[in-house]
Amino acid sequence: MIAKLKNIFRDELIFDTAIVFIGTSLGGFFNLLYHLISVRLLSPQDYGTFNALISLIMFTSIAVSPLSPTLVRFFTEYITKKDYFTFFSVLEKIIVRLFIIAIMIFVAIFIFARVIADFLNSPSVYIVLCGGIISLSLLSIIWPVLFQSFQKFKTYSFLGITSSLSKLIIGALLIYAGFKVKGALVGFMVAPVIIFVLSLPFFFKAILPLKAAVSGHNTQVVSLLPIYRYFLPVSLSLVSFTILTNIDVILVKHFFSSLSAGYYSIAQMIGKIFLFLPSSLAIVMFPKSTAAYVKNAQSHTILHKSLVVASVICGIGVFFCFLFPGPILSILTSQANPVSKKLVGLFSLSMSFYALLWIILNFLLATHKVKFSLFLFVISLIETLAIYYCHFRLQTVLYILLIFSVVCFFTIFYVAENTK
């Protein structure tokens, strides 16, 4: 048995995934604990507001969030080819553009804060805080990208753990001190600052010295046009996935009472754990699939291994959520209300299919197969319209979510299997 375990962990994908899984598990545990503290200290109405604001942050970030996998895709290619001149030229241009975009996003959110606040029935100060979170997160995006591209997964995991723990400590203290939703949001502003501070020593020690090898050896102008062309379908894919997995919270907050939205958010918190569980697989798989693609090696084996592991993890979780929804809610949230109990199983199942879909999306993007993006966007719009016009009950919203998760998974899986 011990010998078999050693053989399993000699597999590079499994070993690196284990490293990232430990890191993301600890980071995810701190994030989960942060939500658990929030759901315990905040009223159902306040937690519903907080959860809707987090979804708002994800939606307003989707215009630039595709930059992360885009840069990982190209940086990994440059590193695999040892083309460090192009790598550093692109890196410098991207950092300048990120700074400009971050300022523009904050200004835009500040101007339209009142309009957004009215739609969500929330104070405008919450929206301004969300703008600060989005801008800071954008400025810190480059560091995880670098460590993922260089496949420095230990450093990547360390950053995730430390930033999540810092957010937990500061955010929880602010909530406990009585700042409620404002305190919970300020906690989210801590993580990107910690990532930036901790990344600088690693950057100067391990990555920046590579620039010395190419300084003055090349004067060609590096164009960002290939990155922009790739960015569009990646954006469409990630926008679609964000809509598919988050639009329900926004619409429930809009159409249902604050109490109902709070109960829905409590159940949704359990369901979102299933999106987190296999995320380490996607993080490791992306650069490895890109490297295999650049070398013209077989990359579908990486996809199949990732899907099998993710299916087992999610399957076990779904089983317990359907069998013991009450105890799970009691342990994790201390709020095992009858409404949330009816939703937990459906949430876990739908988010499991979306978790598997996320792995396939990362594989396709890593191997430069992006023709599916328009189809996924259309499906996300149809799901939005379905919930908008058929929100008869909270369970109805979840049934719609489940149907679309299954359809999307099997369709995109078919695409991946037929693009060898």
mmCIF file of N, CA and C in Angstrom, residues 9 12-28 147-148 151-158 160-161 276-288:
data_model
loop_
_atom_site.group_PDB
_atom_site.id
_atom_site.type_symbol
_atom_site.label_atom_id
_atom_site.label_comp_id
_atom_site.label_asym_id
_atom_site.label_seq_id
_atom_site.Cartn_x
_atom_site.Cartn_y
_atom_site.Cartn_z
ATOM 1 N N PHE A 9 2.277 9.555 -5.922
ATOM 2 C CA PHE A 9 2.781 10.898 -5.704
ATOM 3 C C PHE A 9 4.052 11.191 -6.497
ATOM 4 N N GLU A 12 3.844 13.779 -11.531
ATOM 5 C CA GLU A 12 4.032 15.222 -11.358
ATOM 6 C C GLU A 12 2.718 15.957 -11.163
ATOM 7 N N LEU A 13 1.697 15.581 -11.928
ATOM 8 C CA LEU A 13 0.391 16.224 -11.790
ATOM 9 C C LEU A 13 -0.177 16.005 -10.395
ATOM 10 N N ILE A 14 -0.103 14.751 -9.917
ATOM 11 C CA ILE A 14 -0.655 14.434 -8.601
ATOM 12 C C ILE A 14 0.124 15.145 -7.495
ATOM 13 N N PHE A 15 1.457 15.138 -7.607
ATOM 14 C CA PHE A 15 2.282 15.761 -6.564
ATOM 15 C C PHE A 15 2.030 17.264 -6.481
ATOM 16 N N ASP A 16 2.083 17.947 -7.644
ATOM 17 C CA ASP A 16 1.856 19.390 -7.646
ATOM 18 C C ASP A 16 0.428 19.728 -7.235
ATOM 19 N N THR A 17 -0.508 18.881 -7.651
ATOM 20 C CA THR A 17 -1.900 19.101 -7.245
ATOM 21 C C THR A 17 -2.031 18.966 -5.729
ATOM 22 N N ALA A 18 -1.310 17.996 -5.154
ATOM 23 C CA ALA A 18 -1.349 17.819 -3.699
ATOM 24 C C ALA A 18 -0.806 19.057 -2.984
ATOM 25 N N ILE A 19 0.288 19.627 -3.527
ATOM 26 C CA ILE A 19 0.853 20.841 -2.945
ATOM 27 C C ILE A 19 -0.159 21.977 -2.995
ATOM 28 N N VAL A 20 -0.735 22.187 -4.180
ATOM 29 C CA VAL A 20 -1.705 23.274 -4.343
ATOM 30 C C VAL A 20 -2.973 22.977 -3.555
ATOM 31 N N PHE A 21 -3.348 21.693 -3.508
ATOM 32 C CA PHE A 21 -4.556 21.340 -2.767
ATOM 33 C C PHE A 21 -4.401 21.668 -1.281
ATOM 34 N N ILE A 22 -3.218 21.367 -0.741
ATOM 35 C CA ILE A 22 -2.978 21.691 0.668
ATOM 36 C C ILE A 22 -3.061 23.205 0.874
ATOM 37 N N GLY A 23 -2.412 23.938 -0.043
ATOM 38 C CA GLY A 23 -2.425 25.392 0.075
ATOM 39 C C GLY A 23 -3.810 25.982 -0.109
ATOM 40 N N THR A 24 -4.492 25.560 -1.168
ATOM 41 C CA THR A 24 -5.830 26.099 -1.428
ATOM 42 C C THR A 24 -6.837 25.598 -0.402
ATOM 43 N N SER A 25 -6.594 24.392 0.125
ATOM 44 C CA SER A 25 -7.490 23.876 1.169
ATOM 45 C C SER A 25 -7.392 24.728 2.438
ATOM 46 N N LEU A 26 -6.151 25.031 2.836
ATOM 47 C CA LEU A 26 -5.976 25.892 4.007
ATOM 48 C C LEU A 26 -6.508 27.296 3.741
ATOM 49 N N GLY A 27 -6.160 27.828 2.550
ATOM 50 C CA GLY A 27 -6.679 29.142 2.187
ATOM 51 C C GLY A 27 -8.197 29.119 2.085
ATOM 52 N N GLY A 28 -8.720 28.060 1.472
ATOM 53 C CA GLY A 28 -10.166 27.922 1.353
ATOM 54 C C GLY A 28 -10.826 27.725 2.708
ATOM 55 N N PHE A 147 3.783 33.087 -10.428
ATOM 56 C CA PHE A 147 4.173 31.856 -9.749
ATOM 57 C C PHE A 147 3.503 30.634 -10.361
ATOM 58 N N GLN A 148 2.295 30.808 -10.884
ATOM 59 C CA GLN A 148 1.640 29.695 -11.565
ATOM 60 C C GLN A 148 2.336 29.393 -12.888
ATOM 61 N N GLN A 151 5.394 27.611 -12.459
ATOM 62 C CA GLN A 151 5.055 26.378 -11.754
ATOM 63 C C GLN A 151 5.733 26.314 -10.378
ATOM 64 N N LYS A 152 5.798 27.467 -9.735
ATOM 65 C CA LYS A 152 6.279 27.541 -8.357
ATOM 66 C C LYS A 152 5.064 27.398 -7.441
ATOM 67 N N PHE A 153 4.568 26.196 -7.344
ATOM 68 C CA PHE A 153 3.289 25.962 -6.685
ATOM 69 C C PHE A 153 3.375 26.099 -5.158
ATOM 70 N N LYS A 154 4.558 25.865 -4.591
ATOM 71 C CA LYS A 154 4.705 26.052 -3.140
ATOM 72 C C LYS A 154 4.534 27.528 -2.780
ATOM 73 N N THR A 155 5.182 28.399 -3.567
ATOM 74 C CA THR A 155 5.041 29.832 -3.331
ATOM 75 C C THR A 155 3.615 30.282 -3.571
ATOM 76 N N TYR A 156 3.032 29.765 -4.632
ATOM 77 C CA TYR A 156 1.643 30.086 -4.966
ATOM 78 C C TYR A 156 0.723 29.737 -3.796
ATOM 79 N N SER A 157 0.918 28.558 -3.232
ATOM 80 C CA SER A 157 0.081 28.108 -2.118
ATOM 81 C C SER A 157 0.318 28.950 -0.868
ATOM 82 N N PHE A 158 1.579 29.298 -0.622
ATOM 83 C CA PHE A 158 1.909 30.112 0.546
ATOM 84 C C PHE A 158 1.196 31.463 0.493
ATOM 85 N N GLY A 160 -1.609 32.178 -1.041
ATOM 86 C CA GLY A 160 -3.034 31.972 -0.815
ATOM 87 C C GLY A 160 -3.372 31.786 0.655
ATOM 88 N N ILE A 161 -2.543 31.000 1.339
ATOM 89 C CA ILE A 161 -2.780 30.742 2.771
ATOM 90 C C ILE A 161 -2.651 32.033 3.585
ATOM 91 N N PHE A 276 -14.994 25.116 -4.919
ATOM 92 C CA PHE A 276 -13.638 25.254 -4.395
ATOM 93 C C PHE A 276 -12.876 23.929 -4.369
ATOM 94 N N LEU A 277 -13.565 22.834 -4.026
ATOM 95 C CA LEU A 277 -12.888 21.556 -3.769
ATOM 96 C C LEU A 277 -11.915 21.139 -4.876
ATOM 97 N N PRO A 278 -12.321 21.157 -6.160
ATOM 98 C CA PRO A 278 -11.381 20.709 -7.193
ATOM 99 C C PRO A 278 -10.594 21.848 -7.837
ATOM 100 N N SER A 279 -10.622 23.052 -7.256
ATOM 101 C CA SER A 279 -9.978 24.195 -7.903
ATOM 102 C C SER A 279 -8.468 24.012 -8.030
ATOM 103 N N SER A 280 -7.857 23.301 -7.076
ATOM 104 C CA SER A 280 -6.414 23.086 -7.148
ATOM 105 C C SER A 280 -6.035 22.292 -8.396
ATOM 106 N N LEU A 281 -6.906 21.401 -8.816
ATOM 107 C CA LEU A 281 -6.648 20.637 -10.039
ATOM 108 C C LEU A 281 -6.542 21.557 -11.251
ATOM 109 N N ALA A 282 -7.458 22.524 -11.348
ATOM 110 C CA ALA A 282 -7.443 23.450 -12.479
ATOM 111 C C ALA A 282 -6.200 24.334 -12.449
ATOM 112 N N ILE A 283 -5.783 24.757 -11.245
ATOM 113 C CA ILE A 283 -4.610 25.610 -11.105
ATOM 114 C C ILE A 283 -3.354 24.904 -11.603
ATOM 115 N N VAL A 284 -3.201 23.646 -11.249
ATOM 116 C CA VAL A 284 -2.025 22.875 -11.665
ATOM 117 C C VAL A 284 -2.132 22.454 -13.122
ATOM 118 N N MET A 285 -3.321 22.064 -13.525
ATOM 119 C CA MET A 285 -3.524 21.540 -14.868
ATOM 120 C C MET A 285 -3.263 22.584 -15.952
ATOM 121 N N PHE A 286 -3.600 23.848 -15.679
ATOM 122 C CA PHE A 286 -3.519 24.883 -16.714
ATOM 123 C C PHE A 286 -2.106 25.031 -17.296
ATOM 124 N N PRO A 287 -1.087 25.355 -16.483
ATOM 125 C CA PRO A 287 0.248 25.498 -17.070
ATOM 126 C C PRO A 287 0.813 24.190 -17.611
ATOM 127 N N LYS A 288 0.473 23.065 -16.980
ATOM 128 C CA LYS A 288 0.977 21.786 -17.476
ATOM 129 C C LYS A 288 0.363 21.451 -18.835
#
